[in-house]
PDB file of C-alpha atoms and ligand atoms in Angstrom:
ATOM      1  CA  UNK A   1      35.915 123.105  91.507  1.00  0.00           C
ATOM      2  CA  UNK A   2      32.164 123.038  91.738  1.00  0.00           C
ATOM      3  CA  UNK A   3      30.700 122.841  95.202  1.00  0.00           C
ATOM      4  CA  UNK A   4      28.337 120.205  93.939  1.00  0.00           C
ATOM      5  CA  UNK A   5      31.146 117.804  92.987  1.00  0.00           C
ATOM      6  CA  UNK A   6      32.937 118.416  96.287  1.00  0.00           C
ATOM      7  CA  UNK A   7      29.765 117.597  98.202  1.00  0.00           C
ATOM      8  CA  UNK A   8      29.120 114.472  96.110  1.00  0.00           C
ATOM      9  CA  UNK A   9      32.665 113.265  96.817  1.00  0.00           C
ATOM     10  CA  UNK A  10      32.229 114.015 100.535  1.00  0.00           C
ATOM     11  CA  UNK A  11      28.994 112.025 100.608  1.00  0.00           C
ATOM     12  CA  UNK A  12      30.506 109.108  98.644  1.00  0.00           C
ATOM     13  CA  UNK A  13      33.264 108.850 101.267  1.00  0.00           C
ATOM     14  CA  UNK A  14      30.968 109.291 104.272  1.00  0.00           C
ATOM     15  CA  UNK A  15      28.197 107.013 103.003  1.00  0.00           C
ATOM     16  CA  UNK A  16      30.644 104.209 102.162  1.00  0.00           C
ATOM     17  CA  UNK A  17      32.349 104.544 105.562  1.00  0.00           C
ATOM     18  CA  UNK A  18      28.962 104.475 107.336  1.00  0.00           C
ATOM     19  CA  UNK A  19      27.651 101.437 105.456  1.00  0.00           C
ATOM     20  CA  UNK A  20      30.832  99.385 105.007  1.00  0.00           C
ATOM     21  CA  UNK A  21      33.296 100.511 107.677  1.00  0.00           C
ATOM     22  CA  UNK A  22      36.002 101.573 105.232  1.00  0.00           C
ATOM     23  CA  UNK A  23      36.718 104.397 102.782  1.00  0.00           C
ATOM     24  CA  UNK A  24      35.982 103.924  99.063  1.00  0.00           C
ATOM     25  CA  UNK A  25      38.951 103.851  96.662  1.00  0.00           C
ATOM     26  CA  UNK A  26      39.412 106.511  93.972  1.00  0.00           C
ATOM     27  CA  UNK A  27      37.796 104.303  91.324  1.00  0.00           C
ATOM     28  CA  UNK A  28      34.759 103.645  93.502  1.00  0.00           C
ATOM     29  CA  UNK A  29      34.342 107.371  94.268  1.00  0.00           C
ATOM     30  CA  UNK A  30      34.395 108.084  90.532  1.00  0.00           C
ATOM     31  CA  UNK A  31      31.638 105.510  89.971  1.00  0.00           C
ATOM     32  CA  UNK A  32      29.534 106.882  92.826  1.00  0.00           C
ATOM     33  CA  UNK A  33      29.894 110.525  91.797  1.00  0.00           C
ATOM     34  CA  UNK A  34      30.326 110.311  87.990  1.00  0.00           C
ATOM     35  CA  UNK A  35      33.276 112.703  88.400  1.00  0.00           C
ATOM     36  CA  UNK A  36      36.621 112.024  86.704  1.00  0.00           C
ATOM     37  CA  UNK A  37      39.814 111.197  88.588  1.00  0.00           C
ATOM     38  CA  UNK A  38      41.226 114.739  88.526  1.00  0.00           C
ATOM     39  CA  UNK A  39      37.959 116.136  89.890  1.00  0.00           C
ATOM     40  CA  UNK A  40      37.866 113.518  92.649  1.00  0.00           C
ATOM     41  CA  UNK A  41      41.469 114.254  93.651  1.00  0.00           C
ATOM     42  CA  UNK A  42      40.779 117.979  93.681  1.00  0.00           C
ATOM     43  CA  UNK A  43      37.634 117.524  95.774  1.00  0.00           C
ATOM     44  CA  UNK A  44      39.517 115.357  98.290  1.00  0.00           C
ATOM     45  CA  UNK A  45      42.235 118.011  98.622  1.00  0.00           C
ATOM     46  CA  UNK A  46      39.581 120.684  99.134  1.00  0.00           C
ATOM     47  CA  UNK A  47      37.776 118.618 101.788  1.00  0.00           C
ATOM     48  CA  UNK A  48      41.086 118.075 103.591  1.00  0.00           C
ATOM     49  CA  UNK A  49      41.762 121.838 103.522  1.00  0.00           C
ATOM     50  CA  UNK A  50      38.305 122.363 105.065  1.00  0.00           C
ATOM     51  CA  UNK A  51      39.199 119.789 107.775  1.00  0.00           C
ATOM     52  CA  UNK A  52      36.441 117.456 106.629  1.00  0.00           C
ATOM     53  CA  UNK A  53      39.015 114.720 105.897  1.00  0.00           C
ATOM     54  CA  UNK A  54      42.479 113.816 107.163  1.00  0.00           C
ATOM     55  CA  UNK A  55      44.874 112.386 104.546  1.00  0.00           C
ATOM     56  CA  UNK A  56      48.143 110.463 104.782  1.00  0.00           C
ATOM     57  CA  UNK A  57      51.303 111.552 102.948  1.00  0.00           C
ATOM     58  CA  UNK A  58      50.201 109.783  99.750  1.00  0.00           C
ATOM     59  CA  UNK A  59      46.859 111.590  99.806  1.00  0.00           C
ATOM     60  CA  UNK A  60      44.779 108.599 100.940  1.00  0.00           C
ATOM     61  CA  UNK A  61      41.868 109.197 103.301  1.00  0.00           C
ATOM     62  CA  UNK A  62      42.839 108.298 106.888  1.00  0.00           C
ATOM     63  CA  UNK A  63      39.953 109.923 108.732  1.00  0.00           C
ATOM     64  CA  UNK A  64      36.504 111.241 107.906  1.00  0.00           C
ATOM     65  CA  UNK A  65      35.390 111.907 111.455  1.00  0.00           C
ATOM     66  CA  UNK A  66      34.070 109.890 113.223  1.00  0.00           C
ATOM     67  CA  UNK A  67      35.298 107.198 110.790  1.00  0.00           C
ATOM     68  CA  UNK A  68      38.897 106.121 110.279  1.00  0.00           C
ATOM     69  CA  UNK A  69      40.876 103.655 108.161  1.00  0.00           C
ATOM     70  CA  UNK A  70      43.557 102.909 110.776  1.00  0.00           C
ATOM     71  CA  UNK A  71      43.699 101.373 114.239  1.00  0.00           C
ATOM     72  CA  UNK A  72      43.760 104.169 116.820  1.00  0.00           C
ATOM     73  CA  UNK A  73      42.891 101.853 119.728  1.00  0.00           C
ATOM     74  CA  UNK A  74      39.117 101.325 119.284  1.00  0.00           C
ATOM     75  CA  UNK A  75      36.827  98.920 117.471  1.00  0.00           C
ATOM     76  CA  UNK A  76      33.110  99.610 117.038  1.00  0.00           C
ATOM     77  CA  UNK A  77      30.908  96.611 116.229  1.00  0.00           C
ATOM     78  CA  UNK A  78      27.363  97.163 114.979  1.00  0.00           C
ATOM     79  CA  UNK A  79      24.755  94.642 113.838  1.00  0.00           C
ATOM     80  CA  UNK A  80      26.083  94.564 110.264  1.00  0.00           C
ATOM     81  CA  UNK A  81      29.178  96.725 110.187  1.00  0.00           C
ATOM     82  CA  UNK A  82      32.541  96.756 111.958  1.00  0.00           C
ATOM     83  CA  UNK A  83      34.449 100.052 112.173  1.00  0.00           C
ATOM     84  CA  UNK A  84      37.726 101.294 113.552  1.00  0.00           C
ATOM     85  CA  UNK A  85      36.699 103.921 116.087  1.00  0.00           C
ATOM     86  CA  UNK A  86      38.917 106.972 115.622  1.00  0.00           C
ATOM     87  CA  UNK A  87      39.049 107.806 119.324  1.00  0.00           C
ATOM     88  CA  UNK A  88      36.834 107.684 122.422  1.00  0.00           C
ATOM     89  CA  UNK A  89      34.772 110.622 121.089  1.00  0.00           C
ATOM     90  CA  UNK A  90      34.418 109.162 117.573  1.00  0.00           C
ATOM     91  CA  UNK A  91      33.620 105.629 118.782  1.00  0.00           C
ATOM     92  CA  UNK A  92      30.829 106.861 121.055  1.00  0.00           C
ATOM     93  CA  UNK A  93      29.450 109.017 118.186  1.00  0.00           C
ATOM     94  CA  UNK A  94      28.903 106.248 115.621  1.00  0.00           C
ATOM     95  CA  UNK A  95      25.574 104.813 116.963  1.00  0.00           C
ATOM     96  CA  UNK A  96      24.057 108.322 116.990  1.00  0.00           C
ATOM     97  CA  UNK A  97      25.257 109.134 113.477  1.00  0.00           C
ATOM     98  CA  UNK A  98      24.588 105.893 111.565  1.00  0.00           C
ATOM     99  CA  UNK A  99      20.812 105.568 111.229  1.00  0.00           C
ATOM    100  CA  UNK A 100      20.409 101.809 111.146  1.00  0.00           C
ATOM    101  CA  UNK A 101      23.065 100.999 113.773  1.00  0.00           C
ATOM    102  CA  UNK A 102      21.526 102.382 116.993  1.00  0.00           C
ATOM    103  CA  UNK A 103      23.519 100.116 119.313  1.00  0.00           C
ATOM    104  CA  UNK A 104      27.207  99.137 119.035  1.00  0.00           C
ATOM    105  CA  UNK A 105      29.915  97.427 121.088  1.00  0.00           C
ATOM    106  CA  UNK A 106      32.868  99.772 121.650  1.00  0.00           C
ATOM    107  CA  UNK A 107      36.051  97.948 122.703  1.00  0.00           C
ATOM    108  CA  UNK A 108      39.493  99.236 123.632  1.00  0.00           C
ATOM    109  CA  UNK A 109      42.453  98.638 125.954  1.00  0.00           C
ATOM    110  CA  UNK A 110      43.177 100.865 128.951  1.00  0.00           C
ATOM    111  CA  UNK A 111      46.472 102.618 128.094  1.00  0.00           C
ATOM    112  CA  UNK A 112      47.345 102.733 131.812  1.00  0.00           C
ATOM    113  CA  UNK A 113      47.109  99.034 132.735  1.00  0.00           C
ATOM    114  CA  UNK A 114      46.352  97.310 129.387  1.00  0.00           C
ATOM    115  CA  UNK A 115      43.099  95.835 130.701  1.00  0.00           C
ATOM    116  CA  UNK A 116      40.489  95.223 127.950  1.00  0.00           C
ATOM    117  CA  UNK A 117      37.422  97.483 128.271  1.00  0.00           C
ATOM    118  CA  UNK A 118      34.075  97.376 126.435  1.00  0.00           C
ATOM    119  CA  UNK A 119      30.695  99.140 126.518  1.00  0.00           C
ATOM    120  CA  UNK A 120      27.413  98.808 124.695  1.00  0.00           C
ATOM    121  CA  UNK A 121      26.836 102.343 123.387  1.00  0.00           C
ATOM    122  CA  UNK A 122      23.381 103.397 122.193  1.00  0.00           C
ATOM    123  CA  UNK A 123      21.708 106.663 121.260  1.00  0.00           C
ATOM    124  CA  UNK A 124      19.261 106.548 124.170  1.00  0.00           C
ATOM    125  CA  UNK A 125      21.648 107.357 127.022  1.00  0.00           C
ATOM    126  CA  UNK A 126      25.225 106.979 128.276  1.00  0.00           C
ATOM    127  CA  UNK A 127      26.591 103.551 129.264  1.00  0.00           C
ATOM    128  CA  UNK A 128      27.082 102.980 132.990  1.00  0.00           C
ATOM    129  CA  UNK A 129      30.572 102.566 134.354  1.00  0.00           C
ATOM    130  CA  UNK A 130      33.334 104.053 136.481  1.00  0.00           C
ATOM    131  CA  UNK A 131      35.708 104.489 133.522  1.00  0.00           C
ATOM    132  CA  UNK A 132      36.940 107.917 132.401  1.00  0.00           C
ATOM    133  CA  UNK A 133      38.034 109.475 129.111  1.00  0.00           C
ATOM    134  CA  UNK A 134      41.269 111.464 128.960  1.00  0.00           C
ATOM    135  CA  UNK A 135      41.929 113.848 126.045  1.00  0.00           C
ATOM    136  CA  UNK A 136      45.542 114.984 125.710  1.00  0.00           C
ATOM    137  CA  UNK A 137      45.502 117.755 123.065  1.00  0.00           C
ATOM    138  CA  UNK A 138      43.522 121.001 123.653  1.00  0.00           C
ATOM    139  CA  UNK A 139      40.897 121.706 120.985  1.00  0.00           C
ATOM    140  CA  UNK A 140      42.737 124.677 119.448  1.00  0.00           C
ATOM    141  CA  UNK A 141      45.693 122.380 118.629  1.00  0.00           C
ATOM    142  CA  UNK A 142      43.841 119.263 117.458  1.00  0.00           C
ATOM    143  CA  UNK A 143      44.225 119.992 113.735  1.00  0.00           C
ATOM    144  CA  UNK A 144      47.999 120.558 114.015  1.00  0.00           C
ATOM    145  CA  UNK A 145      48.091 116.735 113.835  1.00  0.00           C
ATOM    146  CA  UNK A 146      44.594 115.327 114.018  1.00  0.00           C
ATOM    147  CA  UNK A 147      45.638 111.665 113.884  1.00  0.00           C
ATOM    148  CA  UNK A 148      47.951 112.221 116.868  1.00  0.00           C
ATOM    149  CA  UNK A 149      45.193 114.101 118.731  1.00  0.00           C
ATOM    150  CA  UNK A 150      42.611 111.363 118.088  1.00  0.00           C
ATOM    151  CA  UNK A 151      45.023 108.590 119.020  1.00  0.00           C
ATOM    152  CA  UNK A 152      45.389 110.321 122.414  1.00  0.00           C
ATOM    153  CA  UNK A 153      41.661 110.611 123.167  1.00  0.00           C
ATOM    154  CA  UNK A 154      41.386 107.350 125.097  1.00  0.00           C
ATOM    155  CA  UNK A 155      39.324 105.556 127.717  1.00  0.00           C
ATOM    156  CA  UNK A 156      40.879 104.399 130.996  1.00  0.00           C
ATOM    157  CA  UNK A 157      39.680 102.233 133.933  1.00  0.00           C
ATOM    158  CA  UNK A 158      39.968 105.166 136.309  1.00  0.00           C
ATOM    159  CA  UNK A 159      41.762 108.431 136.991  1.00  0.00           C
ATOM    160  CA  UNK A 160      44.443 106.305 138.671  1.00  0.00           C
ATOM    161  CA  UNK A 161      45.182 104.620 135.318  1.00  0.00           C
ATOM    162  CA  UNK A 162      45.316 108.064 133.613  1.00  0.00           C
ATOM    163  CA  UNK A 163      47.913 109.187 136.171  1.00  0.00           C
ATOM    164  CA  UNK A 164      49.948 106.007 135.645  1.00  0.00           C
ATOM    165  CA  UNK A 165      49.912 106.562 131.866  1.00  0.00           C
ATOM    166  CA  UNK A 166      50.897 110.242 132.204  1.00  0.00           C
ATOM    167  CA  UNK A 167      53.796 109.303 134.530  1.00  0.00           C
ATOM    168  CA  UNK A 168      54.933 106.618 132.087  1.00  0.00           C
ATOM    169  CA  UNK A 169      54.695 108.759 128.918  1.00  0.00           C
ATOM    170  CA  UNK A 170      55.798 112.080 130.429  1.00  0.00           C
ATOM    171  CA  UNK A 171      52.715 113.879 129.089  1.00  0.00           C
ATOM    172  CA  UNK A 172      51.056 116.672 131.059  1.00  0.00           C
ATOM    173  CA  UNK A 173      47.439 116.143 132.159  1.00  0.00           C
ATOM    174  CA  UNK A 174      44.911 117.046 129.462  1.00  0.00           C
ATOM    175  CA  UNK A 175      41.185 116.829 130.276  1.00  0.00           C
ATOM    176  CA  UNK A 176      39.353 114.051 132.149  1.00  0.00           C
ATOM    177  CA  UNK A 177      35.616 113.387 131.828  1.00  0.00           C
ATOM    178  CA  UNK A 178      33.225 110.633 132.916  1.00  0.00           C
ATOM    179  CA  UNK A 179      31.359 108.344 130.491  1.00  0.00           C
ATOM    180  CA  UNK A 180      28.149 110.403 130.648  1.00  0.00           C
ATOM    181  CA  UNK A 181      29.984 113.585 129.603  1.00  0.00           C
ATOM    182  CA  UNK A 182      31.785 111.742 126.801  1.00  0.00           C
ATOM    183  CA  UNK A 183      28.463 110.366 125.559  1.00  0.00           C
ATOM    184  CA  UNK A 184      26.841 113.841 125.589  1.00  0.00           C
ATOM    185  CA  UNK A 185      29.855 115.262 123.722  1.00  0.00           C
ATOM    186  CA  UNK A 186      29.732 112.480 121.134  1.00  0.00           C
ATOM    187  CA  UNK A 187      26.007 111.998 120.624  1.00  0.00           C
ATOM    188  CA  UNK A 188      25.205 115.169 118.656  1.00  0.00           C
ATOM    189  CA  UNK A 189      28.609 116.454 117.557  1.00  0.00           C
ATOM    190  CA  UNK A 190      28.648 114.852 114.109  1.00  0.00           C
ATOM    191  CA  UNK A 191      24.931 115.149 113.326  1.00  0.00           C
ATOM    192  CA  UNK A 192      24.294 116.086 109.701  1.00  0.00           C
ATOM    193  CA  UNK A 193      27.481 114.579 108.290  1.00  0.00           C
ATOM    194  CA  UNK A 194      25.514 111.896 106.435  1.00  0.00           C
ATOM    195  CA  UNK A 195      23.193 114.534 104.919  1.00  0.00           C
ATOM    196  CA  UNK A 196      23.625 117.238 102.251  1.00  0.00           C
ATOM    197  CA  UNK A 197      24.470 120.027 102.429  1.00  0.00           C
ATOM    198  CA  UNK A 198      26.660 119.862 105.512  1.00  0.00           C
ATOM    199  CA  UNK A 199      28.402 122.737 107.273  1.00  0.00           C
ATOM    200  CA  UNK A 200      30.994 122.211 109.998  1.00  0.00           C
ATOM    201  CA  UNK A 201      30.162 123.965 113.261  1.00  0.00           C
ATOM    202  CA  UNK A 202      31.566 127.494 113.456  1.00  0.00           C
ATOM    203  CA  UNK A 203      33.658 128.356 116.565  1.00  0.00           C
ATOM    204  CA  UNK A 204      30.717 129.907 118.432  1.00  0.00           C
ATOM    205  CA  UNK A 205      28.342 126.975 117.924  1.00  0.00           C
ATOM    206  CA  UNK A 206      31.165 124.552 118.783  1.00  0.00           C
ATOM    207  CA  UNK A 207      31.736 126.424 122.068  1.00  0.00           C
ATOM    208  CA  UNK A 208      27.992 126.381 122.822  1.00  0.00           C
ATOM    209  CA  UNK A 209      27.863 122.671 122.102  1.00  0.00           C
ATOM    210  CA  UNK A 210      30.845 121.906 124.371  1.00  0.00           C
ATOM    211  CA  UNK A 211      29.256 123.931 127.178  1.00  0.00           C
ATOM    212  CA  UNK A 212      25.919 122.128 126.785  1.00  0.00           C
ATOM    213  CA  UNK A 213      27.728 118.771 127.044  1.00  0.00           C
ATOM    214  CA  UNK A 214      29.072 119.861 130.450  1.00  0.00           C
ATOM    215  CA  UNK A 215      32.662 120.689 129.453  1.00  0.00           C
ATOM    216  CA  UNK A 216      34.623 123.557 130.965  1.00  0.00           C
ATOM    217  CA  UNK A 217      37.688 125.706 130.621  1.00  0.00           C
ATOM    218  CA  UNK A 218      40.388 126.744 128.163  1.00  0.00           C
ATOM    219  CA  UNK A 219      41.023 123.155 126.983  1.00  0.00           C
ATOM    220  CA  UNK A 220      37.681 123.502 125.123  1.00  0.00           C
ATOM    221  CA  UNK A 221      38.137 127.189 124.268  1.00  0.00           C
ATOM    222  CA  UNK A 222      35.701 128.160 127.040  1.00  0.00           C
ATOM    223  CA  UNK A 223      36.198 130.878 129.651  1.00  0.00           C
ATOM    224  CA  UNK A 224      34.340 129.095 132.419  1.00  0.00           C
TER     225      UNK A 224
HETATM  226 ZN1  LIG B   1      43.496 100.608 133.547  1.00  0.00          ZN
HETATM  227 ZN1  LIG B   2      38.738 111.463 117.120  1.00  0.00          ZN
END
């Protein structure tokens, strides 16, 4: 499989998600890339193996981070486009990634008390608020089941609501951060995904990025 076709298929998926809020179908990818169906299928499988896409059991695109085709608890409303936000991290990332949507409304429900929560998220600085994000799955296990991991990266009213949710679900505490830390994590993490060529961050640059966002400890693969 030529690298060129794989990259064209990646861009067709990402560009359509960014502009329209959903993934293109196989036929549409073929039109956008001038590749045939077998080449498109092969490229999608390769991108999934590289963790650039998450697929369902039938091979359909479920996630192209930060975009997703399914409801994982977040909506992200821009000026022209409405997206499912994959998780707290992904939802906060969209206004920094999508050039002509610099300000969005991120809405969700607190898993602890079911209260509706919403923030205007921009690329100029974190939203104000007492709410916290809780991530359940440590980074080194996220890709064991990335849809499960994303669906458990949620925003809560407070640490009290996180504790209530943990008690109710029986999960152990993951990692709690404030809105400013979540925004720093999200704002640059996906940069470059709408450009070619794109390389995912290697483990060292990922660790450096997490540290610069103000994250700590083994949950993030960090020693400190
Ligand atoms: Zn709550
Ligand atoms: Zn996510």
